[in-house]
XYZ file of C-alpha atoms in Angstrom:
667
model
C 146.825 94.271 68.815
C 143.873 96.658 69.268
C 141.526 95.770 72.097
C 137.950 96.998 71.953
C 137.265 98.537 75.409
C 133.530 97.882 75.106
C 134.073 94.206 74.432
C 136.786 94.034 77.076
C 134.764 95.376 79.974
C 131.513 93.716 79.033
C 133.271 90.424 78.481
C 134.606 90.767 82.038
C 131.122 91.543 83.323
C 129.664 88.727 81.245
C 132.209 86.278 82.680
C 131.545 87.350 86.266
C 127.814 87.159 85.619
C 128.095 83.546 84.443
C 130.284 82.635 87.395
C 127.698 83.939 89.843
C 124.827 82.429 87.909
C 126.571 79.050 87.915
C 127.126 79.352 91.663
C 123.432 80.092 92.179
C 122.443 77.117 90.058
C 124.792 74.720 91.878
C 124.472 75.929 95.472
C 121.162 77.752 95.756
C 118.809 75.518 93.817
C 118.625 77.790 90.785
C 117.793 81.405 90.018
C 114.063 80.802 90.325
C 114.430 79.660 93.928
C 117.093 82.271 94.703
C 114.809 85.099 93.569
C 111.862 83.773 95.597
C 113.650 84.499 98.874
C 110.776 86.774 99.873
C 108.859 83.565 100.566
C 111.227 82.509 103.361
C 112.467 85.810 104.773
C 110.626 88.191 107.067
C 107.408 86.917 108.647
C 105.416 84.463 106.557
C 102.334 82.389 107.181
C 102.942 78.621 107.252
C 100.468 76.131 105.844
C 99.958 74.706 109.329
C 98.893 78.064 110.731
C 102.181 78.986 112.382
C 104.660 81.664 111.379
C 108.091 81.109 109.920
C 110.463 84.055 110.348
C 113.925 84.494 108.898
C 116.371 87.392 108.935
C 119.899 88.058 107.773
C 121.862 89.873 110.480
C 125.522 88.802 110.347
C 126.614 91.417 112.877
C 124.051 90.492 115.544
C 124.807 88.675 118.785
C 121.145 87.656 119.190
C 117.849 88.278 117.374
C 114.284 88.308 118.759
C 110.769 89.017 117.495
C 108.378 91.120 119.539
C 105.097 92.934 119.029
C 101.436 93.044 119.878
C 101.291 89.244 119.807
C 103.519 88.855 122.906
C 102.716 92.049 124.766
C 105.959 93.587 123.509
C 108.149 91.280 125.549
C 111.448 91.883 123.717
C 113.141 88.576 124.536
C 110.383 85.962 124.668
C 110.803 84.810 121.055
C 114.485 84.334 120.186
C 115.654 83.351 116.724
C 117.930 80.366 116.202
C 121.330 81.204 114.759
C 122.023 79.580 111.391
C 124.998 79.602 109.026
C 126.117 82.676 107.061
C 124.605 85.246 109.415
C 121.023 83.966 109.067
C 118.568 83.686 111.944
C 115.395 81.599 111.997
C 112.265 81.451 114.172
C 109.108 79.371 114.000
C 106.061 80.454 116.017
C 103.562 77.591 116.277
C 99.832 78.214 115.918
C 97.650 78.804 118.955
C 95.197 76.301 120.369
C 92.641 77.476 117.809
C 95.035 76.482 115.037
C 95.506 80.083 113.928
C 98.605 82.218 113.791
C 99.283 84.121 117.018
C 100.259 87.164 114.951
C 97.072 88.762 113.657
C 96.664 90.774 110.495
C 97.433 94.432 111.185
C 99.301 93.826 114.434
C 102.599 95.608 115.019
C 105.966 93.867 115.091
C 109.632 94.630 115.663
C 112.851 92.727 115.186
C 115.006 93.102 118.296
C 118.744 92.996 117.679
C 121.344 92.577 120.379
C 124.520 93.892 118.809
C 127.960 92.533 119.604
C 128.651 95.523 121.828
C 125.524 94.729 123.854
C 123.285 97.464 122.450
C 119.571 96.601 122.072
C 118.142 97.801 118.758
C 114.488 97.780 117.631
C 114.239 97.367 113.879
C 111.762 96.885 111.049
C 112.432 93.730 109.049
C 114.056 94.532 105.681
C 111.447 92.174 104.186
C 108.439 93.889 105.815
C 105.449 93.893 103.452
C 103.607 96.810 105.045
C 104.682 99.732 107.206
C 102.753 102.789 108.282
C 102.979 105.879 110.406
C 100.281 106.722 112.916
C 99.363 110.247 113.934
C 102.339 112.514 114.455
C 104.828 109.667 114.876
C 108.160 110.364 113.229
C 109.081 106.742 112.578
C 107.190 104.085 110.689
C 105.733 100.968 112.328
C 105.927 97.473 110.881
C 102.438 95.993 110.584
C 101.864 92.352 109.746
C 99.963 92.218 106.451
C 98.022 89.000 105.992
C 94.382 89.916 105.206
C 91.875 87.067 105.441
C 90.483 87.993 101.998
C 93.351 89.423 99.936
C 92.730 91.123 96.598
C 92.661 88.664 93.718
C 93.823 90.085 90.402
C 91.521 89.194 87.533
C 93.258 90.539 84.425
C 96.405 89.122 82.791
C 99.571 91.094 82.090
C 99.283 92.882 78.739
C 101.653 91.974 75.934
C 104.840 94.016 75.734
C 104.018 97.086 73.586
C 105.928 97.466 70.338
C 105.736 101.234 70.751
C 106.194 102.333 74.352
C 104.385 105.561 75.273
C 104.983 106.169 78.980
C 102.980 108.369 81.333
C 105.332 109.005 84.267
C 103.202 109.376 87.388
C 103.273 110.035 91.111
C 100.183 108.753 92.914
C 100.416 111.229 95.791
C 100.233 114.362 93.639
C 97.635 113.030 91.191
C 94.864 115.315 92.435
C 94.142 119.068 92.316
C 93.554 118.982 96.069
C 96.316 119.950 98.478
C 96.770 116.546 100.074
C 98.340 113.146 99.508
C 96.148 111.499 96.881
C 95.320 107.799 97.018
C 95.781 104.684 94.923
C 91.988 104.608 94.516
C 91.932 108.177 93.220
C 94.538 107.219 90.644
C 92.594 104.113 89.650
C 89.270 105.836 89.156
C 90.299 109.306 87.983
C 93.759 109.167 86.398
C 93.887 105.812 84.577
C 90.962 106.823 82.289
C 92.830 110.053 81.441
C 95.979 108.102 80.615
C 94.013 105.766 78.357
C 92.255 108.670 76.641
C 95.570 110.436 76.024
C 96.865 107.413 74.121
C 99.579 106.298 76.523
C 99.980 102.532 76.788
C 102.278 102.480 79.808
C 102.216 104.129 83.217
C 105.424 104.438 85.214
C 104.729 104.753 88.934
C 107.156 106.718 91.058
C 107.501 106.748 94.850
C 105.729 103.424 95.441
C 108.495 101.716 97.402
C 108.068 102.991 100.970
C 110.018 106.106 101.863
C 109.770 107.874 105.191
C 110.485 111.337 103.763
C 107.737 112.331 101.317
C 109.790 115.195 99.861
C 112.469 112.734 98.697
C 110.127 112.042 95.743
C 110.402 108.350 96.584
C 114.164 108.128 96.100
C 115.167 107.559 99.750
C 113.753 104.074 100.285
C 113.274 102.780 103.822
C 111.255 99.574 103.198
C 111.965 97.913 99.854
C 109.172 95.311 99.975
C 106.438 97.646 101.239
C 104.136 99.634 98.983
C 103.827 103.130 100.408
C 100.999 103.214 102.936
C 100.499 106.973 102.591
C 98.384 106.305 99.459
C 96.392 103.346 100.790
C 96.719 99.616 101.323
C 98.631 97.017 99.287
C 95.290 95.778 97.988
C 94.516 99.271 96.693
C 97.729 99.202 94.672
C 96.931 95.725 93.363
C 93.539 97.000 92.223
C 95.195 99.967 90.464
C 97.491 97.664 88.505
C 94.683 95.214 87.767
C 92.456 97.968 86.371
C 95.347 99.307 84.295
C 95.816 95.826 82.835
C 92.118 95.685 81.989
C 92.686 98.826 79.894
C 95.694 97.282 78.154
C 98.074 99.582 80.029
C 101.511 98.276 81.004
C 102.658 99.300 84.506
C 106.317 99.937 85.341
C 107.741 100.470 88.814
C 110.360 103.136 89.379
C 112.695 100.858 91.335
C 115.522 102.261 93.457
C 118.349 99.757 93.883
C 121.108 102.342 93.541
C 121.044 103.427 97.183
C 118.924 103.406 100.357
C 117.857 105.870 103.026
C 120.292 106.244 105.897
C 117.410 105.909 108.371
C 118.126 103.158 110.878
C 115.023 102.869 113.080
C 112.697 102.450 110.087
C 115.226 101.736 107.323
C 117.984 99.301 106.358
C 120.880 101.308 107.749
C 122.715 99.573 110.626
C 120.046 96.879 110.745
C 122.295 94.499 112.690
C 124.198 97.231 114.531
C 127.027 97.417 111.992
C 127.450 99.805 109.083
C 128.195 96.934 106.696
C 124.934 94.960 106.723
C 123.645 95.322 103.124
C 126.099 98.169 102.437
C 129.781 98.833 101.974
C 131.458 99.813 105.215
C 133.026 103.223 105.698
C 133.101 106.009 103.139
C 132.535 103.642 100.213
C 129.109 102.852 101.625
C 127.873 106.460 101.674
C 126.810 108.661 98.773
C 128.249 112.075 99.562
C 125.636 114.069 97.624
C 122.522 112.034 98.383
C 123.359 111.372 102.058
C 122.312 107.754 101.592
C 123.783 104.245 101.852
C 125.296 102.286 98.948
C 124.735 98.555 98.489
C 127.550 96.004 98.436
C 126.661 94.222 95.186
C 129.383 91.612 95.718
C 127.591 90.286 98.807
C 125.579 87.123 98.232
C 122.761 88.109 100.586
C 122.493 91.580 99.060
C 122.005 89.938 95.665
C 119.376 87.650 97.216
C 117.620 90.658 98.721
C 117.613 92.818 95.573
C 116.740 90.092 93.062
C 114.021 88.838 95.368
C 112.735 92.393 95.609
C 112.280 92.602 91.837
C 110.516 89.253 91.795
C 108.246 90.366 94.641
C 106.923 93.421 92.810
C 106.160 91.343 89.723
C 104.581 88.342 91.449
C 102.805 90.035 94.348
C 101.579 93.222 92.659
C 101.629 92.429 88.948
C 104.099 95.061 87.761
C 105.218 94.616 84.156
C 108.772 95.808 84.557
C 111.022 98.457 86.001
C 112.645 101.777 85.402
C 115.953 101.425 87.277
C 116.814 104.704 88.965
C 120.346 106.001 89.418
C 122.081 103.500 87.146
C 124.964 105.923 86.545
C 125.638 106.056 90.269
C 125.740 102.254 90.357
C 128.072 101.792 87.401
C 131.011 103.850 88.618
C 132.944 104.052 91.864
C 132.839 107.858 91.504
C 129.004 107.659 91.118
C 129.165 110.352 88.443
C 130.034 112.996 91.050
C 132.073 115.769 89.456
C 132.379 113.741 86.261
C 131.313 114.650 82.749
C 130.787 112.197 79.910
C 131.714 113.271 76.400
C 131.311 109.840 74.826
C 134.963 108.820 74.823
C 135.271 105.119 75.673
C 137.933 105.781 78.295
C 135.233 107.469 80.389
C 133.265 104.227 80.546
C 135.861 101.478 80.793
C 138.549 101.123 83.402
C 139.099 100.594 87.096
C 136.550 103.323 87.926
C 133.731 100.981 86.798
C 132.071 99.052 89.620
C 132.054 95.576 88.083
C 129.968 94.135 90.936
C 127.202 96.656 90.279
C 127.404 96.027 86.534
C 127.111 92.277 87.127
C 124.118 92.829 89.412
C 122.345 94.813 86.690
C 123.100 92.085 84.133
C 121.814 89.452 86.546
C 118.671 91.480 87.289
C 117.883 91.835 83.590
C 118.606 88.162 82.969
C 116.292 87.075 85.775
C 113.444 89.414 84.872
C 113.457 88.475 81.203
C 114.043 84.760 81.798
C 111.223 84.310 84.290
C 108.901 87.000 82.905
C 109.591 87.439 79.170
C 106.967 90.158 78.690
C 108.574 92.429 81.302
C 110.350 95.651 80.333
C 113.450 97.185 81.900
C 114.581 100.791 81.444
C 117.895 102.283 82.571
C 118.194 105.820 83.869
C 121.818 106.328 82.879
C 123.028 109.853 82.256
C 126.540 108.631 81.383
C 125.584 106.792 78.190
C 127.414 103.548 79.054
C 127.839 101.699 75.724
C 126.106 98.320 75.291
C 123.912 98.815 78.363
C 120.878 98.025 76.194
C 122.479 95.266 74.148
C 121.544 91.609 74.740
C 123.398 89.832 77.527
C 124.449 87.112 75.071
C 126.400 89.823 73.215
C 128.062 90.979 76.428
C 125.551 93.777 76.957
C 123.719 94.927 80.043
C 120.385 93.449 78.972
C 118.153 96.518 79.404
C 115.322 96.967 76.891
C 115.569 100.761 76.828
C 117.580 103.637 78.233
C 116.379 107.184 78.850
C 117.601 109.777 76.339
C 118.596 112.187 79.090
C 120.444 114.661 76.841
C 117.238 115.686 75.045
C 115.467 117.606 77.848
C 118.746 119.307 78.740
C 119.085 120.463 75.139
C 115.578 121.959 75.028
C 116.177 123.827 78.273
C 119.509 125.146 77.011
C 117.974 126.333 73.729
C 114.995 128.089 75.316
C 117.052 129.571 78.117
C 120.039 130.825 76.135
C 119.004 131.467 72.532
C 116.672 133.779 70.664
C 114.213 131.963 68.409
C 116.022 133.141 65.280
C 119.281 131.662 66.618
C 118.031 128.115 67.141
C 120.397 125.676 65.432
C 118.464 123.077 63.424
C 121.489 120.812 62.963
C 122.215 120.815 66.680
C 118.595 119.919 67.476
C 118.624 117.043 64.982
C 121.991 115.816 66.250
C 120.750 115.689 69.851
C 117.562 113.865 68.863
C 119.333 111.285 66.689
C 122.592 110.822 68.627
C 122.081 107.254 69.803
C 123.821 103.958 69.188
C 122.345 101.681 66.580
C 120.152 98.910 67.982
C 120.147 100.345 71.504
C 116.617 101.566 72.181
C 116.109 104.982 73.697
C 113.086 106.532 75.397
C 112.879 110.151 74.324
C 111.248 112.882 76.351
C 111.083 116.654 76.263
C 110.793 116.812 80.047
C 110.257 114.445 82.971
C 109.709 114.923 86.693
C 113.272 116.267 86.959
C 112.376 119.394 85.012
C 109.187 119.956 87.039
C 110.881 120.168 90.432
C 111.159 123.453 92.323
C 114.367 125.207 91.387
C 113.781 124.241 87.763
C 110.983 125.074 85.337
C 108.795 123.046 83.021
C 108.989 123.897 79.319
C 105.578 125.551 79.445
C 106.659 127.736 82.353
C 109.922 128.629 80.628
C 108.036 129.574 77.483
C 105.132 131.492 79.032
C 106.120 132.174 82.657
C 103.878 134.596 84.589
C 101.437 135.028 81.693
C 100.193 131.484 82.371
C 98.400 132.938 85.411
C 96.673 135.746 83.516
C 96.406 135.074 79.775
C 95.406 131.420 79.329
C 91.692 132.174 79.031
C 90.189 132.038 75.542
C 88.071 135.015 76.597
C 91.189 137.192 76.754
C 93.287 138.263 73.743
C 96.001 135.866 72.594
C 99.255 137.541 73.546
C 102.542 137.016 71.650
C 104.054 135.216 74.671
C 101.186 132.746 75.034
C 100.958 132.205 71.275
C 104.686 131.458 71.035
C 104.557 129.190 74.065
C 101.621 127.117 72.842
C 103.025 126.663 69.341
C 106.562 125.733 70.457
C 105.282 123.440 73.203
C 103.500 121.326 70.574
C 106.384 121.360 68.106
C 108.982 120.383 70.710
C 106.891 117.450 71.845
C 106.147 116.145 68.366
C 109.719 116.311 67.068
C 110.970 114.638 70.275
C 108.306 111.938 69.956
C 108.924 111.252 66.265
C 112.705 111.648 66.005
C 114.177 111.110 69.462
C 113.933 107.398 70.150
C 112.089 104.088 70.172
C 109.879 105.054 73.107
C 108.387 108.270 74.479
C 107.802 109.570 77.996
C 105.794 112.413 79.494
C 105.463 113.442 83.130
C 101.889 113.779 84.365
C 100.372 117.181 83.759
C 103.068 118.356 81.378
C 100.988 117.192 78.429
C 98.736 120.228 78.936
C 101.489 122.581 80.112
C 100.920 122.399 83.870
C 101.434 125.988 85.041
C 103.491 125.439 88.184
C 106.550 123.598 89.433
C 106.530 120.663 91.802
C 107.459 121.089 95.463
C 106.626 118.642 98.233
C 105.646 119.708 101.750
C 108.779 120.420 103.794
C 110.053 122.852 106.396
C 111.237 125.229 103.694
C 107.675 125.819 102.438
C 105.833 125.493 105.778
C 104.759 121.930 104.935
C 102.555 123.209 102.112
C 100.856 120.895 99.591
C 100.058 123.759 97.232
C 102.667 122.690 94.670
C 102.467 118.952 95.401
C 99.409 118.448 93.205
C 98.387 118.283 89.559
C 95.617 120.578 88.396
C 93.971 118.280 85.862
C 90.810 120.389 85.900
C 92.651 123.061 83.902
C 92.711 120.871 80.791
C 89.003 120.071 81.177
C 87.976 123.745 81.245
C 86.896 124.787 77.736
C 87.561 128.420 78.594
C 91.260 127.766 79.111
C 93.938 127.235 76.490
C 95.430 124.274 78.369
C 92.893 122.071 76.591
C 94.577 122.801 73.241
C 97.876 121.313 74.413
C 96.053 118.363 75.957
C 94.212 117.651 72.688
C 97.420 117.826 70.656
C 99.212 115.440 73.019
C 96.340 112.976 72.722
C 96.176 113.103 68.931
C 99.967 112.863 68.630
C 99.884 109.616 70.634
C 96.899 108.295 68.708
C 98.702 108.947 65.438
C 101.754 107.024 66.671
C 99.416 104.200 67.672
C 98.166 104.069 64.075
C 101.548 104.250 62.332
C 103.983 102.930 64.933
C 106.930 105.221 64.215
C 108.511 104.365 67.583
C 108.759 100.729 66.478
C 110.016 101.691 63.013
C 113.634 102.077 61.892
C 115.269 105.446 62.660
C 114.089 108.404 60.606
C 115.807 109.695 57.492
C 116.383 113.425 57.972
C 116.372 115.088 54.569
C 116.524 118.711 55.680
C 117.845 120.823 58.551
C 117.945 124.279 57.004
C 119.547 126.851 59.270
C 118.318 130.118 57.745
C 114.829 128.817 56.958
C 114.615 127.048 60.362
C 113.048 124.004 58.682
C 113.523 120.352 59.628
C 112.043 117.543 57.518
C 112.320 113.784 57.896
C 110.576 110.526 57.001
C 109.621 107.736 59.364
C 106.967 105.003 59.235
C 105.715 106.127 55.785
C 105.042 109.617 57.152
C 106.703 112.922 56.333
C 107.306 115.228 59.296
C 107.897 118.908 58.528
C 108.769 121.534 61.154
C 109.090 125.276 60.543
C 110.666 126.776 63.664
C 110.990 130.223 62.128
C 109.264 132.764 64.409
C 107.741 134.801 61.587
C 108.553 133.442 58.109
C 106.044 131.216 56.312
C 106.902 129.421 53.074
C 104.744 128.752 50.040
C 105.565 125.886 47.674
C 108.411 124.708 49.864
C 110.082 121.686 48.328
C 110.479 118.633 50.589
C 112.207 115.462 49.466
C 110.709 112.019 49.921
C 111.665 108.445 49.159
C 108.193 107.166 48.315
C 106.110 108.615 45.465
C 102.361 109.080 45.700
C 99.589 111.283 46.981
C 100.036 112.811 50.452
C 97.539 114.414 52.824
C 97.799 116.134 56.206
C 97.110 113.807 59.153
C 98.369 116.086 61.937
C 98.737 119.848 61.914
C 99.826 121.813 64.996
C 98.173 124.916 63.474
C 94.688 123.399 63.667
C 92.144 125.361 65.742
C 91.531 122.400 68.055
C 95.165 122.763 69.147
C 95.133 126.546 69.603
C 96.594 127.162 66.141
C 95.742 129.749 63.498
C 94.113 127.430 60.916
C 96.352 128.399 58.013
C 96.323 124.984 56.338
C 93.559 123.338 54.307
C 93.357 119.664 55.268
C 91.568 118.824 52.020
C 94.704 119.677 50.057
C 96.298 116.766 48.212
C 100.055 116.823 47.660
C 101.367 114.857 44.672
C 105.014 113.931 44.390
C 107.156 114.867 41.429
C 109.987 112.757 40.033
C 112.285 115.553 41.076
C 115.266 114.673 43.245
C 115.745 116.865 46.313
C 118.001 116.537 49.357
C 119.187 113.075 48.265
C 115.606 111.791 47.913
C 114.370 110.612 44.498
C 111.008 112.383 44.777
C 109.685 115.632 46.227
C 106.522 117.583 46.958
C 105.677 121.258 47.284
C 103.977 122.312 50.516
C 102.900 125.459 52.331
C 104.575 125.677 55.763
C 103.334 128.476 58.045
C 105.666 129.859 60.697
C 105.979 127.905 63.979
C 104.052 124.940 62.619
C 104.570 121.200 62.509
C 102.885 119.120 59.787
C 102.663 115.360 59.363
C 101.824 114.018 55.896
C 100.631 110.501 55.093
C 101.172 108.721 51.804
C 97.603 107.827 50.884
C 98.721 105.261 48.302
C 100.233 103.018 50.986
C 97.760 101.046 53.132
C 98.028 102.001 56.798
């Protein structure tokens, strides 16, 4: 009897998920209570003015709390040992009825390990940590402001068409410094709204001691990074985004943790197994970081509570889960390629505990917060990851279409324009499983990092420094780069998925790579910034790309092709270099030929009627050559072409993308 490997593994994961969920319901008071553990762990204000503190340190011999409040006496406030490795402390209020631990005061958990070593640690549940002056390590600061920020605007409804602006707060300024939450709120959110994006995905928010890790070496999972401002500043950012109707996703890192011990989770209780697998299984050999033990009850409590915290405390609308491929497999994807064969996804190399955690995380998020969105960064293409949990799937709403940017880089890097393969491009853009939603992108932050190149830089390279002024002649390199940049983005947007993503600055072809201050570049901030002023300068050609990106998003907002069924591709002509397809009652036509234009080119269509141009990459506002008349009306003929019952004749200039609307169908 044939056994479907997809059903087999996901049935196993589904069964384990229900076993753990049942255990939580019976023994922990339910998932709602289980995921609110942030309310009872760490240091929390009691209603009677005292402080209730709780830690999980199964390897500790004794636990104490010290800080400014007790003159840094390490042993004056011991925790009481509880069952299952938990420790508890209650600090009564002072004579004035107030908490003895003041807002902003410093704290440390003191661990006496079983070998007698005294360790000073930051609580894993710390809500705010910061680094003063030239200090190497972060300090834990009690965050309990007397007048906390009160969010005024509700969460927006889940967008039908998700257009994501991937962002990093620290680099969101042309100045060579770490930019702030407030800068992002006042200067970047209006740009995002104007560009037509309805979602912002914030990277590097969870606190990370090493800035150059791009936020992927987390040290404090419950703390919003203090290098950009206060927690209230972040709450204001999200609140203002909500007022604009913008959904806000957090780039959450539950795939691994920094191996820092003094200001991270590593060896919190003096052992290498607290939160993580012990030994080699608990270390990622390429990332030099620690790997969570997803079978551990308290690790599940910690991670699920962490997701709940970011939603309830800050108002995030969902998550982009980083490093999902590393979580799913015991080999973490190291030295492993994925061709799509099911044997690569199902077997003993799959980490079932991690898979069950992801299912449980998606179940909790969607059960308690139905409007929230979850996105998986999975390079492996694990089948059913974005199918409903009730069907044995992973429960994610979307997955990133990570093969698409790799394909564009490969094409530009290795092939001459006349050798581009139209069928291969279409295959890459449409190669996704039915009813699993993909977020397409031409490039993300990965392609902007030093050592790689953005598409604009690959296309135009050094000429971006000298020939982007409209006052200078348009060179062949700049002309090619501008035209292909627009075409690549539009065909990725319209054909590649059910969502779209762009990394900040790439919409206008940011001229330089991204490199954070580090020893290797003399701690320079020169490349850790986004030069938004370039797109505002009317003397520079960057504004053309910016305008096209905006109008492309606005057109999707009108017609909703991302929320429509997959496109029907009627043509992928290799010698002509033409691709044509229909989606959302629009006809998309791309002529990638570097020099050949076509008059009266026949394009098939399902729906008869009168068509007009609604987007044209050759328009002068987009740095094009204005070869098309937008007053032209195209009437279909009852002439079958490319398996479509009707067709129209159009003029398609070289290196141009055209979008036609059927004017007889109400928009």
